[in-house]
Amino acid sequence: KETMAAAMVGFARYRGRDDFCDPFCGSGTIPIEAALIALNRAPGLGREFSAMRWDWIDKGVWGEAREEARSKEFHGEYHIVGSDIDAHSVNLAQENAARAGVGDIVRFEVADATKFARTTERGVIVTNPPYGERIGEKDEAEELYRAFGAAWRRSENWKLYLLSSHTEFERCFGAEADRKRKLYNGMIKCDLFMYYKR
């Protein structure tokens, strides 16, 4: 969901200055929201609203409001990456980024999150890995958390904001979060695990 992705990016206080990565990007929602936030793009800028058909509001007001919003956008060089082990998901993410108008800002790649390695000195990871909600998938999710935790610890100075419903996430990941925030992803009760320093 876009609202959850935007909230997670907000908790990370990402504004486009640091490198950004989502190593479990799926359809690309989190990196796309990060790009929109970095650009300072107004939510719903390209949407049509029913109020636009009301006779008592001058039609020119809508165009003026859009132009004002566009004039407040930032333009710069951003390093936003979304990756996933599934090539189909990466293709879908690229299509979604293009539809959102940020296809030239976000880079997507096929990559295994358990081999996460970035060469830049610092950055922020915001991600929503698989929860393992179905029977038989819990063990897989726990192993994924262990392997990703080991990979993340090798990447110095990368802050991490990770959403999970797993009640034993920190034990599996191998590190206690600096802070946790309770959130709901739809009907699923989750925690946003925040890691600032190591």
GROMACS .gro file of C-alpha atoms in nm, residues 36-197:
model
  162
   36LEU     CA    1   0.814   1.110  -0.480
   37ILE     CA    2   0.913   1.233  -0.133
   38ALA     CA    3   1.267   1.322  -0.248
   39LEU     CA    4   1.115   1.523  -0.534
   40ASN     CA    5   0.868   1.690  -0.297
   41ARG     CA    6   0.595   1.591  -0.542
   42ALA     CA    7   0.247   1.675  -0.414
   43PRO     CA    8   0.031   1.365  -0.353
   44GLY     CA    9  -0.242   1.325  -0.614
   45LEU     CA   10  -0.084   1.580  -0.849
   46GLY     CA   11  -0.190   1.391  -1.161
   47ARG     CA   12  -0.531   1.278  -1.033
   48GLU     CA   13  -0.871   1.405  -1.133
   49PHE     CA   14  -1.100   1.491  -0.840
   50SER     CA   15  -1.481   1.503  -0.842
   51ALA     CA   16  -1.463   1.856  -0.698
   52MET     CA   17  -1.309   1.963  -1.030
   53ARG     CA   18  -1.656   1.931  -1.183
   54TRP     CA   19  -1.827   2.161  -0.933
   55ASP     CA   20  -1.965   2.468  -1.110
   56TRP     CA   21  -1.908   2.706  -0.822
   57ILE     CA   22  -1.527   2.662  -0.828
   58ASP     CA   23  -1.344   2.841  -1.108
   59LYS     CA   24  -1.178   2.580  -1.335
   60GLY     CA   25  -0.858   2.784  -1.347
   61VAL     CA   26  -0.801   2.735  -0.974
   62TRP     CA   27  -0.711   2.370  -1.030
   63GLY     CA   28  -0.450   2.449  -1.293
   64GLU     CA   29  -0.299   2.722  -1.076
   65ALA     CA   30  -0.278   2.487  -0.776
   66ARG     CA   31  -0.107   2.221  -0.988
   67GLU     CA   32   0.145   2.470  -1.126
   68GLU     CA   33   0.219   2.598  -0.777
   69ALA     CA   34   0.278   2.240  -0.657
   70ARG     CA   35   0.505   2.166  -0.957
   71SER     CA   36   0.707   2.481  -0.889
   72LYS     CA   37   0.790   2.349  -0.541
   73GLU     CA   38   0.937   2.022  -0.666
   74PHE     CA   39   1.307   1.955  -0.613
   75HIS     CA   40   1.536   1.841  -0.891
   76GLY     CA   41   1.866   1.676  -0.826
   77GLU     CA   42   2.062   1.357  -0.847
   78TYR     CA   43   1.911   1.080  -0.638
   79HIS     CA   44   2.044   0.732  -0.564
   80ILE     CA   45   1.733   0.523  -0.509
   81VAL     CA   46   1.753   0.149  -0.572
   82GLY     CA   47   1.491  -0.122  -0.547
   83SER     CA   48   1.595  -0.483  -0.581
   84ASP     CA   49   1.427  -0.820  -0.563
   85ILE     CA   50   1.532  -1.178  -0.626
   86ASP     CA   51   1.232  -1.221  -0.861
   87ALA     CA   52   1.287  -1.081  -1.213
   88HIS     CA   53   0.912  -1.057  -1.279
   89SER     CA   54   0.870  -0.834  -0.971
   90VAL     CA   55   1.156  -0.612  -1.087
   91ASN     CA   56   0.993  -0.570  -1.431
   92LEU     CA   57   0.661  -0.484  -1.265
   93ALA     CA   58   0.837  -0.233  -1.037
   94GLN     CA   59   0.996  -0.062  -1.339
   95GLU     CA   60   0.654  -0.032  -1.504
   96ASN     CA   61   0.501   0.108  -1.184
   97ALA     CA   62   0.781   0.364  -1.146
   98ALA     CA   63   0.729   0.479  -1.505
   99ARG     CA   64   0.353   0.515  -1.441
  100ALA     CA   65   0.427   0.719  -1.127
  101GLY     CA   66   0.657   0.950  -1.325
  102VAL     CA   67   0.977   0.846  -1.145
  103GLY     CA   68   1.107   0.581  -1.386
  104ASP     CA   69   1.415   0.791  -1.455
  105ILE     CA   70   1.492   0.839  -1.084
  106VAL     CA   71   1.457   0.490  -0.935
  107ARG     CA   72   1.686   0.208  -1.049
  108PHE     CA   73   1.561  -0.148  -1.015
  109GLU     CA   74   1.774  -0.460  -1.028
  110VAL     CA   75   1.748  -0.834  -0.974
  111ALA     CA   76   1.947  -0.912  -0.659
  112ASP     CA   77   1.946  -1.144  -0.360
  113ALA     CA   78   1.887  -0.946  -0.039
  114THR     CA   79   2.085  -1.201   0.162
  115LYS     CA   80   2.391  -1.088  -0.034
  116PHE     CA   81   2.319  -0.718   0.026
  117ALA     CA   82   2.632  -0.510  -0.023
  118ARG     CA   83   2.659  -0.141  -0.105
  119THR     CA   84   2.982   0.040  -0.175
  120THR     CA   85   2.866   0.384  -0.060
  121GLU     CA   86   2.970   0.501   0.284
  122ARG     CA   87   2.619   0.543   0.421
  123GLY     CA   88   2.257   0.510   0.332
  124VAL     CA   89   1.913   0.404   0.442
  125ILE     CA   90   1.727   0.079   0.384
  126VAL     CA   91   1.349   0.083   0.406
  127THR     CA   92   1.193  -0.254   0.338
  128ASN     CA   93   0.903  -0.490   0.391
  129PRO     CA   94   1.034  -0.848   0.350
  130PRO     CA   95   0.806  -1.155   0.333
  131TYR     CA   96   0.639  -1.228   0.668
  132GLY     CA   97   0.596  -1.604   0.635
  133GLU     CA   98   0.228  -1.581   0.731
  134ARG     CA   99   0.131  -1.909   0.562
  135ILE     CA  100   0.196  -2.245   0.725
  136GLY     CA  101   0.536  -2.380   0.626
  137GLU     CA  102   0.670  -2.039   0.525
  138LYS     CA  103   0.760  -1.927   0.877
  139ASP     CA  104   1.086  -2.126   0.878
  140GLU     CA  105   1.178  -1.981   0.537
  141ALA     CA  106   1.109  -1.627   0.662
  142GLU     CA  107   1.322  -1.685   0.972
  143GLU     CA  108   1.614  -1.809   0.763
  144LEU     CA  109   1.574  -1.510   0.531
  145TYR     CA  110   1.584  -1.273   0.832
  146ARG     CA  111   1.900  -1.444   0.963
  147ALA     CA  112   2.080  -1.423   0.629
  148PHE     CA  113   1.972  -1.063   0.562
  149GLY     CA  114   2.076  -0.962   0.916
  150ALA     CA  115   2.425  -1.101   0.856
  151ALA     CA  116   2.449  -0.918   0.520
  152TRP     CA  117   2.325  -0.589   0.669
  153ARG     CA  118   2.581  -0.603   0.951
  154ARG     CA  119   2.857  -0.614   0.688
  155SER     CA  120   2.731  -0.287   0.534
  156GLU     CA  121   2.860  -0.019   0.769
  157ASN     CA  122   2.660   0.296   0.836
  158TRP     CA  123   2.341   0.185   0.661
  159LYS     CA  124   2.037   0.263   0.875
  160LEU     CA  125   1.754   0.012   0.851
  161TYR     CA  126   1.375   0.044   0.879
  162LEU     CA  127   1.213  -0.296   0.838
  163LEU     CA  128   0.845  -0.393   0.869
  164SER     CA  129   0.761  -0.740   0.996
  165SER     CA  130   0.475  -0.920   1.169
  166HIS     CA  131   0.708  -1.189   1.303
  167THR     CA  132   0.702  -1.182   1.685
  168GLU     CA  133   1.058  -1.320   1.705
  169PHE     CA  134   1.205  -1.100   1.432
  170GLU     CA  135   1.490  -0.951   1.639
  171ARG     CA  136   1.606  -1.294   1.757
  172CYS     CA  137   1.610  -1.425   1.398
  173PHE     CA  138   1.772  -1.109   1.260
  174GLY     CA  139   2.045  -1.122   1.522
  175ALA     CA  140   2.014  -0.766   1.653
  176GLU     CA  141   1.781  -0.579   1.884
  177ALA     CA  142   1.621  -0.274   1.724
  178ASP     CA  143   1.706   0.074   1.851
  179ARG     CA  144   1.338   0.152   1.835
  180LYS     CA  145   1.011  -0.019   1.738
  181ARG     CA  146   0.682   0.124   1.620
  182LYS     CA  147   0.355  -0.073   1.605
  183LEU     CA  148   0.178  -0.046   1.269
  184TYR     CA  149  -0.094  -0.233   1.083
  185ASN     CA  150  -0.033  -0.348   0.727
  186GLY     CA  151  -0.395  -0.398   0.631
  187MET     CA  152  -0.527  -0.631   0.902
  188ILE     CA  153  -0.181  -0.764   0.992
  189LYS     CA  154  -0.030  -0.630   1.314
  190CYS     CA  155   0.336  -0.543   1.249
  191ASP     CA  156   0.633  -0.368   1.400
  192LEU     CA  157   0.858  -0.125   1.220
  193PHE     CA  158   1.204  -0.219   1.345
  194MET     CA  159   1.441   0.078   1.336
  195TYR     CA  160   1.818   0.036   1.346
  196TYR     CA  161   2.016   0.361   1.363
  197LYS     CA  162   2.373   0.259   1.450
   0.00000   0.00000   0.00000
